[in-house]
Amino acid sequence: MENLTALRVRVLAVGPHPRLAGWVLASVDVLSAARVEGRADLLSQRVGRRVELAVRRELLSGAGAGSVLALRARLSMGEVMAEPHPLPQDFTVEPDERS
């Protein structure tokens, strides 16, 4: 069974992905997690922790440090990866409201 978890994360920093062209590696704090029906949940235990999250570059256009993302991600070969082609309701960006 494939794994997939709905996450809310706060972006801390974004840089190039070392191996995947067109992707970035975002350092994020995991704020919350929820199971996705019919999929194994391998990421809920990371709530409250900082993780490196691979995201397609175009999905993060306009999202900077402090932004909150709601997305679905999976654990793939030890790396946390956002869905590459999510439906609009499965990937949202909230600007940093702390400033």
Coordinates of C-alpha atoms in Angstrom, one line a residue:
M1 CA 0.0 0.0 0.0
E2 CA 1.3 3.5 -0.9
N3 CA 1.8 6.0 1.9
L4 CA 0.4 9.5 1.9
T5 CA -0.3 12.0 4.8
A6 CA -1.9 15.4 4.8
L7 CA 0.4 17.9 6.4
R8 CA 0.4 21.5 7.6
V9 CA 3.9 22.9 7.7
R10 CA 5.6 26.2 8.3
V11 CA 8.4 27.0 5.8
L12 CA 11.7 28.1 7.4
A13 CA 14.0 28.1 4.4
V14 CA 14.1 27.0 0.8
G15 CA 17.0 25.9 -1.3
P16 CA 17.8 23.9 -4.4
H17 CA 17.3 20.1 -4.3
P18 CA 20.6 18.4 -4.6
R19 CA 19.4 15.6 -6.9
L20 CA 16.0 16.5 -8.5
A21 CA 15.9 19.1 -11.3
G22 CA 12.8 21.3 -10.9
W23 CA 12.5 20.6 -7.2
V24 CA 13.5 22.5 -4.1
L25 CA 14.3 21.3 -0.6
A26 CA 12.3 23.2 2.0
S27 CA 13.2 23.1 5.7
V28 CA 9.8 23.0 7.5
D29 CA 8.3 22.6 10.9
V30 CA 5.5 20.1 10.8
L31 CA 2.5 21.7 12.5
S32 CA -0.1 19.0 12.1
A33 CA -0.8 15.8 10.2
A34 CA -3.9 13.7 9.2
R35 CA -4.4 10.3 7.6
V36 CA -5.4 10.1 3.9
E37 CA -8.1 7.5 3.5
G38 CA -6.8 4.3 1.9
R39 CA -3.1 5.2 2.3
A40 CA -0.6 4.3 4.9
D41 CA 0.4 7.2 7.2
L42 CA 4.1 7.3 7.7
L43 CA 4.5 11.0 8.6
S44 CA 2.2 11.8 11.6
Q45 CA 4.9 10.9 14.1
R46 CA 6.9 13.9 12.7
V47 CA 4.4 16.5 14.1
G48 CA 6.4 19.1 16.1
R49 CA 9.6 18.2 14.4
R50 CA 11.7 19.9 11.7
V51 CA 12.0 18.0 8.4
E52 CA 13.4 18.5 4.9
L53 CA 10.6 18.5 2.4
A54 CA 11.1 18.1 -1.4
V55 CA 8.6 20.2 -3.4
R56 CA 8.3 21.0 -7.1
R57 CA 9.7 24.5 -7.5
E58 CA 6.7 25.9 -9.3
L59 CA 4.4 24.9 -6.4
L60 CA 6.3 27.2 -4.0
S61 CA 6.4 30.3 -6.2
G62 CA 5.5 33.2 -3.9
A63 CA 5.9 31.2 -0.7
G64 CA 8.7 32.4 1.5
A65 CA 9.9 31.8 5.0
G66 CA 7.1 31.9 7.4
S67 CA 4.4 30.7 4.9
V68 CA 2.2 27.9 6.0
L69 CA 1.6 25.1 3.5
A70 CA -1.2 22.6 3.5
L71 CA -0.2 19.6 1.3
R72 CA 0.0 15.9 1.0
A73 CA 3.3 14.2 1.2
R74 CA 4.8 10.7 1.2
L75 CA 8.0 9.1 2.5
S76 CA 9.9 7.8 -0.5
M77 CA 13.3 6.2 -0.1
G78 CA 13.9 8.0 3.2
E79 CA 12.9 11.4 1.8
V80 CA 9.7 13.4 2.6
M81 CA 8.2 14.4 -0.8
A82 CA 5.2 16.6 -1.5
E83 CA 2.8 15.3 -4.2
P84 CA 4.2 16.4 -7.5
H85 CA 0.9 17.3 -9.2
P86 CA -1.7 17.9 -6.4
L87 CA -5.2 19.0 -7.0
P88 CA -5.7 22.7 -6.1
Q89 CA -7.4 21.8 -2.8
D90 CA -4.6 19.5 -1.8
F91 CA -1.8 22.2 -1.9
T92 CA -2.4 25.7 -0.4
V93 CA -0.1 28.5 0.7
E94 CA -0.9 30.9 3.5
P95 CA 1.4 33.9 3.8
D96 CA 3.3 34.5 7.0
E97 CA 0.8 36.2 9.4
R98 CA 3.4 36.6 12.2
S99 CA 4.9 39.8 10.7

